[in-house]
Amino acid sequence: MTAAHPIDRADVAELRERIRGAVHRPVDHGYPTVGFNVAVDRRPWAVIDAHDAGDVVAAVGFAGANDMTVAVHATGHGAVTVDGTSLLVRTSGMTAIEIDPRERTARVGAGVRWQQVLEAAAPHGLAPLCGSAPSVGVIGFLTGGGIGPLVRAVGCSSDHVREFEVVTGDGRLVHASPSENAELFWGLRGGKATLGVVTEAVIDLLPIATLYAGAMYFDAADAEVVLRRWRAWTDTLPDDADTSVAVMRLPDLPGVPAPLAGRTTVAVRYAALTTPERAEAVLAPIRAAADPILDTVGTMPYAAIGAVHADPVDPMPVVEGGVLLRDLSDGVVDEILRHAGPDVRTGLAVVEIRLLGGRFAQAPRVDSAVCHRDAVAHLYAVGVLAPEAADIAAGQVSALVASMADYSDGRRLPNFSASSDQAVIAACYDEETRSWLSALAVRFDRRGVLRAGQVVR
Ligand SMILES: Cc1cc2nc3c(=O)[nH]c(=O)nc-3n(C[C@H](O)[C@H](O)[C@H](O)COP(=O)(O)OP(=O)(O)OC[C@H]3O[C@@H](n4cnc5c(N)ncnc54)[C@H](O)[C@@H]3O)c2cc1C
């Protein structure tokens, strides 16, 4: 007779007793966890709606005692498969936020999305260094570093974290800052949930009320001209200007602007932290490339920064791929046209290149586990698993990424690498950072409770 596994003896009644929030087993109404990417399979032993940090401590303790692991879900924008050996801690209800206008900081709970911070900070003329999509969760974004529409002008978002409250894999609630638990503070910025489940963070707010930003959308017929012009233009861009380009095949669905729906377009996104006159002059070569079908670039309130990328907000089944480029030469444009150009039948809904460099490339004030800052750009592709494209999309994402071999060393960013595949995770870090994260994981999580999903081991 084989001995029963501790999971078989786990008692949900005991867990419910320890948790203030709700605990859902698979038969319960609240169990399904819908994130942004609905293609990811998540069937944990139980789902816990954490009410506060105490619930996270209790969940981690219960998991450790029953030989389970703990995975975390805030919004599901970076969801990874979870199986029946894990508890899934949903932090979505931990949405407390406090703005300190004098200190220029925001204290945010683990379930807060960027939109909430944008709205709370704007009345004070302040701005968080968010990503392209305000519906993404603040903590998931920051633990992966975070490259937003101002990554060149201001830098990596996690460089603007002041402190964390975190539950380590050993089930302790601790404070991490540059002066307290400094190693933990280092590894939480870039290491995702490797070292703990963050329950709260204090982040910088920047005195930016408005900026010159937006997107220019061009017709498929102008794709090659615009892509080649954009590439050459990036060689000349000052560090206070940010840009990305995307070849998009947006579906004809509610929420997609009529001129862009159901067709191939090329979007040049732009954001500049300078005077409108200077920002406009810098953009002139793109405005002269072709007649846009839609031009939204101008002075806008910072709180509307989500309009620069206009990322989708509704859940959908997607397959993604990303890779950092060390060389942004014409060959990159050739490959994008070959794989996703207007004449190609493809399931690639978005192929995007974000320009890096500028402040991102500079060493941060407080060192962190965010690596590969010397990369010149990031390529990201999304295939929507719609019925007509499901069979081809995954292969096309991989083929596009593979076609970058001459321009990339295969390095990646954690935020665009939602996976539990250790080879994918390893590509997010240099050798030294990876070994140091692994060593810290053993120190802060002796039983391996957090060994689930996108963690370094
Ligand atoms: C439409 C879209 C736009 C995006 N834009 C950008 C962008 O501009 N720049 C960029 O850098 N990234 C971007 N991303 C990637 C995004 O930052 C990551 O997917 C991020 O992990 C999402 O975090 P989340 O909490 O919203 O998602 P979730 O799926 O809820 O969490 C994803 C992961 O984040 C970690 N995590 C979440 N909460 C915690 C916690 N409390 N403690 C520790 N770890 C935690 C865990 O590893 C978790 O598995 C985008 C993604 C999408 C889908």
XYZ file of C-alpha atoms and ligand atoms in Angstrom:
510
model
C 0.000 0.000 0.000
C 1.421 3.460 -0.860
C 1.297 6.173 1.792
C -1.328 8.879 1.220
C 0.083 12.165 -0.142
C -0.360 15.075 2.305
C -2.649 16.800 -0.265
C -5.137 13.939 0.091
C -5.439 14.759 3.782
C -5.733 18.544 3.310
C -8.827 19.789 5.065
C -10.682 22.643 3.386
C -12.650 23.318 6.592
C -9.376 24.062 8.376
C -8.353 26.405 5.542
C -11.709 28.209 5.670
C -11.311 28.700 9.383
C -7.970 30.454 8.892
C -9.016 32.736 6.006
C -11.157 35.903 6.266
C -11.896 35.904 2.535
C -13.743 33.167 0.652
C -12.238 29.761 -0.156
C -13.550 28.003 -3.262
C -13.170 24.325 -4.130
C -13.803 23.209 -7.750
C -17.503 22.563 -7.047
C -18.028 26.107 -5.744
C -19.528 28.954 -7.726
C -16.584 31.312 -7.132
C -13.905 28.830 -8.255
C -13.452 29.724 -11.967
C -10.716 32.303 -12.359
C -11.119 34.333 -15.507
C -8.089 36.328 -16.452
C -7.192 38.322 -19.525
C -5.882 35.287 -21.403
C -8.719 32.760 -21.237
C -6.640 30.095 -23.010
C -4.666 29.359 -19.832
C -5.859 26.322 -17.914
C -6.205 26.887 -14.167
C -7.496 24.111 -11.943
C -6.006 24.644 -8.476
C -6.896 22.577 -5.412
C -8.678 25.682 -4.106
C -8.992 29.377 -4.905
C -8.614 31.864 -2.069
C -9.983 35.376 -2.314
C -7.437 37.059 -0.079
C -8.963 39.760 2.086
C -5.672 40.994 3.520
C -2.039 40.094 4.098
C -3.112 37.805 6.962
C -5.008 35.650 4.459
C -1.911 35.353 2.287
C 0.130 34.299 5.341
C -2.515 31.692 6.194
C -2.675 30.377 2.619
C 1.108 30.010 2.377
C 1.193 28.283 5.798
C -1.584 25.866 4.829
C 0.106 25.081 1.516
C 3.425 24.390 3.248
C 1.809 22.075 5.793
C 0.044 20.088 3.068
C 2.840 19.862 0.510
C 1.088 22.235 -1.878
C 2.382 25.207 -3.808
C 0.918 28.714 -4.039
C 0.256 30.634 -7.247
C -1.018 34.204 -7.385
C -3.633 35.908 -9.544
C -4.381 39.622 -9.590
C -5.853 40.304 -13.061
C -4.711 37.327 -15.135
C -2.819 39.445 -17.686
C 0.205 37.184 -17.193
C -1.576 33.974 -16.241
C 0.319 30.676 -16.115
C -1.201 27.182 -15.885
C -2.074 26.061 -12.338
C -2.856 22.444 -11.415
C -4.439 20.578 -8.494
C -1.274 20.672 -6.399
C -1.564 24.449 -5.917
C -3.635 26.964 -4.043
C -4.438 29.987 -6.205
C -4.402 33.172 -4.137
C -6.571 35.808 -5.799
C -5.486 39.252 -4.691
C -8.047 41.047 -6.880
C -10.019 42.257 -3.848
C -7.018 43.934 -2.171
C -7.631 47.259 -3.857
C -6.709 49.780 -1.150
C -4.849 52.822 -2.438
C -3.483 55.869 -0.636
C -1.887 58.870 -2.323
C 0.633 61.003 -0.448
C 0.940 64.180 -2.541
C 3.700 65.640 -0.340
C 5.922 62.585 -0.601
C 4.729 61.996 -4.177
C 3.964 58.346 -3.517
C 1.105 55.880 -3.845
C 0.629 52.966 -1.447
C -1.195 50.252 -3.398
C -2.684 46.895 -2.435
C -1.886 43.719 -4.374
C -5.110 43.875 -6.409
C -4.815 47.477 -7.630
C -4.720 48.065 -11.395
C -2.847 50.981 -12.973
C -6.119 52.690 -13.942
C -6.960 53.138 -10.268
C -3.584 54.781 -9.583
C -3.872 57.007 -12.657
C -7.258 58.273 -11.478
C -6.230 58.761 -7.845
C -2.973 60.553 -8.705
C -4.237 62.841 -11.499
C -6.075 65.362 -9.262
C -2.694 66.066 -7.611
C -0.964 66.558 -10.976
C 0.920 63.315 -10.335
C 1.465 60.215 -12.434
C 2.512 56.569 -11.883
C 5.001 55.000 -14.293
C 2.444 52.540 -15.653
C 2.517 50.222 -18.652
C 0.687 50.460 -21.933
C -2.522 48.901 -20.577
C -4.042 50.541 -17.470
C -6.050 47.360 -16.787
C -2.847 45.461 -15.916
C -2.147 44.892 -12.209
C 0.431 47.163 -10.547
C 2.224 44.440 -8.551
C 2.393 41.809 -11.296
C 3.785 44.491 -13.602
C 6.383 45.786 -11.125
C 7.647 42.356 -10.077
C 8.457 41.813 -13.764
C 10.306 45.127 -14.124
C 7.798 46.949 -16.292
C 8.416 48.796 -19.542
C 5.788 51.443 -20.157
C 5.178 54.120 -22.779
C 7.843 56.282 -21.049
C 10.476 53.591 -20.546
C 13.165 55.524 -22.440
C 12.304 58.933 -21.028
C 11.885 57.904 -17.363
C 13.104 54.302 -17.086
C 12.025 50.909 -15.901
C 8.938 51.112 -13.658
C 10.294 48.853 -10.918
C 13.154 51.335 -10.415
C 10.412 53.569 -8.972
C 9.318 51.223 -6.185
C 10.173 52.484 -2.699
C 9.093 49.544 -0.558
C 7.101 46.313 -0.436
C 5.137 44.352 2.132
C 5.584 40.723 1.176
C 4.721 37.251 2.392
C 7.754 35.032 1.825
C 7.524 31.346 0.947
C 8.202 30.650 4.622
C 4.928 32.368 5.438
C 6.382 35.474 7.084
C 4.989 38.958 6.389
C 7.999 41.250 6.029
C 8.891 44.734 4.903
C 11.425 45.108 2.082
C 13.129 48.351 1.070
C 16.650 49.476 0.144
C 17.506 49.570 3.855
C 15.480 46.631 5.210
C 15.633 43.115 3.765
C 17.563 44.656 0.887
C 18.171 41.320 -0.871
C 14.455 40.631 -0.936
C 13.842 44.150 -2.255
C 16.422 43.507 -4.979
C 14.853 40.223 -6.074
C 11.202 41.269 -5.928
C 11.908 43.822 -8.674
C 12.326 41.504 -11.650
C 11.976 38.094 -9.987
C 8.149 37.924 -10.231
C 6.756 35.763 -7.378
C 10.017 33.816 -6.870
C 10.651 35.258 -3.412
C 7.186 36.071 -2.135
C 3.640 37.245 -2.624
C 3.615 41.021 -2.422
C 0.663 42.358 -0.465
C 1.389 46.072 -0.778
C 3.873 48.429 -2.458
C 4.819 52.085 -2.176
C 5.693 53.592 -5.543
C 6.906 56.949 -6.812
C 4.521 59.354 -8.478
C 5.961 61.741 -11.034
C 4.918 65.365 -11.490
C 3.521 64.870 -15.006
C 0.041 66.238 -15.670
C 0.144 66.207 -19.474
C 2.359 64.819 -22.201
C 2.615 64.888 -25.981
C 1.607 61.399 -27.032
C -0.713 59.190 -29.051
C -0.672 56.937 -32.091
C -0.714 57.312 -35.845
C -2.424 54.501 -37.750
C -1.524 53.831 -41.374
C -3.159 51.721 -44.051
C -1.769 48.299 -44.983
C -0.683 49.681 -48.352
C 1.782 51.958 -46.525
C 3.060 49.255 -44.168
C 6.487 48.817 -45.709
C 7.165 52.543 -46.161
C 6.109 53.310 -42.595
C 7.997 50.401 -41.015
C 11.212 51.311 -42.853
C 10.840 54.999 -42.026
C 10.143 54.174 -38.374
C 13.225 51.978 -38.139
C 15.521 54.661 -39.588
C 13.857 57.322 -37.416
C 14.617 55.363 -34.226
C 18.359 55.907 -34.887
C 17.798 59.633 -34.430
C 15.369 59.689 -31.507
C 16.333 61.703 -28.395
C 16.191 59.911 -25.047
C 13.142 61.876 -23.873
C 11.039 60.379 -26.688
C 9.495 56.908 -26.663
C 8.042 54.928 -29.521
C 6.798 51.561 -30.638
C 5.418 50.281 -33.911
C 2.802 47.583 -34.391
C 1.387 45.716 -37.349
C -2.177 44.988 -36.289
C -5.049 42.902 -37.545
C -7.784 43.956 -35.199
C -11.104 42.123 -35.344
C -14.334 43.895 -36.212
C -15.613 43.920 -32.644
C -17.211 46.479 -30.336
C -14.531 48.727 -28.836
C -12.239 48.575 -31.869
C -12.333 51.993 -33.636
C -14.187 51.673 -36.967
C -11.265 52.815 -39.174
C -9.047 50.075 -37.691
C -11.489 47.158 -37.419
C -11.314 44.129 -39.677
C -8.216 45.237 -41.586
C -4.434 45.362 -41.393
C -2.972 48.625 -40.118
C 0.379 49.856 -38.867
C 0.421 51.932 -35.679
C 3.306 54.184 -34.687
C 3.001 55.028 -30.999
C 4.803 58.052 -29.625
C 5.220 59.723 -26.238
C 7.581 62.589 -25.468
C 8.403 64.411 -22.247
C 9.284 67.749 -23.742
C 7.522 70.838 -25.076
C 4.726 70.164 -27.605
C 6.662 72.148 -30.218
C 9.805 70.077 -29.847
C 7.859 66.811 -29.595
C 6.004 67.648 -32.797
C 9.226 68.494 -34.628
C 10.769 65.166 -33.606
C 7.711 63.307 -34.955
C 7.735 65.140 -38.308
C 9.492 62.373 -40.333
C 6.754 59.908 -39.364
C 3.967 62.371 -40.149
C 5.562 62.809 -43.588
C 5.888 59.050 -44.248
C 2.311 58.555 -45.496
C -1.214 59.827 -44.905
C -2.475 58.285 -41.669
C -6.010 56.922 -41.434
C -6.130 58.081 -37.829
C -3.782 60.425 -35.943
C -4.356 60.773 -32.197
C -0.969 62.313 -31.325
C -1.134 65.578 -29.407
C -1.066 66.991 -25.903
C -3.077 64.708 -23.655
C -3.709 64.343 -19.912
C -1.322 61.766 -18.449
C -4.331 59.883 -17.051
C -5.301 59.065 -20.673
C -1.932 57.396 -21.408
C -3.702 54.086 -22.103
C -4.826 55.623 -25.404
C -1.244 55.552 -26.731
C -1.326 51.771 -27.231
C -5.110 51.331 -26.941
C -4.552 47.713 -25.834
C -7.643 45.468 -25.697
C -9.367 45.181 -22.324
C -11.749 42.240 -22.794
C -10.577 38.707 -21.947
C -9.604 36.649 -24.992
C -7.719 33.449 -25.832
C -4.219 34.377 -26.965
C -0.790 32.927 -27.577
C 2.144 35.284 -27.060
C 5.846 35.433 -27.778
C 8.495 37.996 -26.989
C 12.216 38.464 -27.411
C 14.733 41.245 -26.885
C 16.677 42.582 -29.865
C 20.307 43.648 -29.697
C 20.176 44.946 -33.253
C 17.327 46.875 -34.836
C 18.478 46.901 -38.432
C 16.537 46.685 -41.696
C 16.565 42.883 -41.559
C 14.147 43.035 -38.610
C 11.659 44.915 -40.784
C 12.197 42.388 -43.604
C 11.283 39.535 -41.256
C 8.215 41.309 -39.895
C 6.975 41.930 -43.434
C 7.702 38.309 -44.347
C 5.796 36.941 -41.354
C 3.080 39.537 -40.780
C 3.060 41.881 -43.771
C -0.258 42.865 -45.334
C -0.094 40.138 -47.997
C 0.542 37.289 -45.572
C -2.268 35.047 -44.323
C -1.528 35.005 -40.623
C -3.040 34.494 -37.189
C -0.729 37.161 -35.769
C -3.094 39.852 -34.505
C -0.328 42.145 -33.254
C 3.403 42.255 -33.975
C 5.022 45.047 -32.028
C 8.502 46.473 -31.547
C 9.127 48.767 -28.588
C 12.256 50.856 -28.679
C 14.365 50.603 -25.519
C 17.519 52.494 -24.568
C 17.473 55.923 -22.922
C 16.929 55.754 -19.139
C 16.097 52.040 -19.330
C 19.704 51.359 -20.306
C 21.137 53.286 -17.359
C 21.983 51.612 -14.071
C 19.170 52.192 -11.538
C 19.708 54.056 -8.280
C 19.011 50.863 -6.351
C 20.135 47.676 -8.083
C 17.472 45.068 -8.939
C 16.993 41.701 -10.644
C 15.864 43.383 -13.874
C 18.389 42.289 -16.510
C 19.250 42.868 -20.166
C 19.104 46.656 -19.990
C 21.451 46.938 -22.961
C 18.833 45.543 -25.383
C 17.858 48.047 -28.075
C 14.254 46.926 -28.536
C 11.639 44.347 -27.606
C 9.663 42.337 -30.147
C 6.295 41.003 -29.056
C 3.743 39.014 -31.026
C 0.199 38.017 -30.146
C -1.897 35.451 -31.937
C -5.591 35.402 -31.107
C -6.898 31.855 -30.869
C -10.030 32.682 -32.879
C -11.585 29.621 -34.577
C -10.219 30.490 -38.023
C -6.665 31.133 -36.762
C -6.290 28.806 -33.756
C -4.450 26.098 -35.662
C -1.808 28.393 -37.100
C -1.325 31.182 -34.548
C 1.011 29.416 -32.091
C 3.332 28.188 -34.843
C 3.417 31.637 -36.407
C 4.346 33.338 -33.146
C 7.234 30.871 -32.702
C 8.343 31.233 -36.317
C 8.433 35.024 -36.066
C 10.455 34.938 -32.846
C 12.830 32.358 -34.364
C 13.309 34.574 -37.426
C 14.963 37.173 -35.155
C 17.962 34.883 -34.524
C 20.364 37.199 -36.363
C 19.220 40.220 -34.351
C 18.700 38.722 -30.912
C 20.483 36.570 -28.330
C 17.154 35.039 -27.300
C 17.024 37.108 -24.105
C 13.599 37.984 -22.733
C 11.719 40.243 -20.333
C 9.821 38.599 -17.431
C 6.628 40.522 -18.153
C 6.415 39.104 -21.659
C 7.325 35.548 -20.631
C 4.280 34.156 -18.805
C 5.390 30.543 -18.571
C 6.576 27.943 -16.100
C 9.135 26.623 -18.597
C 12.507 27.065 -16.859
C 14.245 27.633 -20.222
C 11.929 30.571 -20.952
C 12.370 31.915 -17.429
C 16.163 31.506 -17.599
C 16.273 33.706 -20.712
C 14.927 36.594 -18.600
C 18.086 36.804 -16.484
C 21.842 36.855 -16.768
C 23.647 33.931 -15.154
C 24.601 35.756 -11.961
C 21.111 37.148 -11.340
C 19.529 33.761 -11.927
C 21.839 31.980 -9.489
C 21.349 34.683 -6.897
C 17.548 34.545 -7.266
C 17.648 30.744 -6.906
C 19.807 31.011 -3.799
C 17.472 33.593 -2.251
C 14.461 31.432 -3.127
C 15.951 28.598 -1.105
C 16.622 30.978 1.775
C 13.173 32.620 1.848
C 11.148 29.571 0.777
C 12.772 26.483 2.307
C 9.837 24.199 1.516
C 9.413 25.418 -2.057
C 5.841 26.642 -1.499
C 6.185 29.247 -4.241
C 7.596 26.778 -6.727
C 4.625 27.238 -9.086
C 4.308 29.174 -12.302
C 6.813 31.813 -13.407
C 9.444 31.502 -10.678
C 13.203 31.025 -10.800
C 14.389 27.688 -9.410
C -2.744 43.855 -22.837
C -1.440 43.736 -22.095
C -0.577 44.828 -22.057
C 0.645 44.756 -21.383
N 1.481 45.830 -21.375
C 2.680 45.742 -20.745
C 3.588 46.840 -20.756
O 3.325 47.891 -21.328
N 4.781 46.686 -20.133
C 5.117 45.557 -19.441
O 6.190 45.511 -18.845
N 4.246 44.507 -19.391
C 3.067 44.580 -20.049
N 2.216 43.514 -20.038
C 2.614 42.303 -19.303
C 2.167 42.388 -17.842
O 2.904 43.378 -17.159
C 2.406 41.037 -17.169
O 1.617 40.068 -17.805
C 2.114 41.076 -15.679
O 2.578 39.861 -15.117
C 0.632 41.211 -15.398
O 0.409 41.268 -14.028
P -1.071 41.079 -13.470
O -0.976 41.094 -11.999
O -1.952 42.043 -14.152
O -1.460 39.625 -14.018
P -1.612 38.203 -13.247
O -1.812 37.212 -14.341
O -2.666 38.313 -12.218
O -0.220 37.965 -12.581
C 0.863 37.595 -13.405
C 2.067 37.236 -12.579
O 2.542 38.404 -11.898
C 3.105 38.010 -10.648
N 2.309 38.577 -9.556
C 1.044 39.044 -9.598
N 0.684 39.474 -8.379
C 1.740 39.274 -7.560
C 1.983 39.496 -6.175
N 1.048 40.030 -5.373
N 3.198 39.178 -5.676
C 4.165 38.642 -6.465
N 3.982 38.397 -7.757
C 2.782 38.710 -8.305
C 3.019 36.483 -10.601
O 4.207 35.940 -11.165
C 1.835 36.210 -11.499
O 1.860 34.895 -12.031
C 1.000 43.558 -20.714
C 0.138 42.450 -20.755
C -1.070 42.534 -21.451
C -1.953 41.329 -21.502
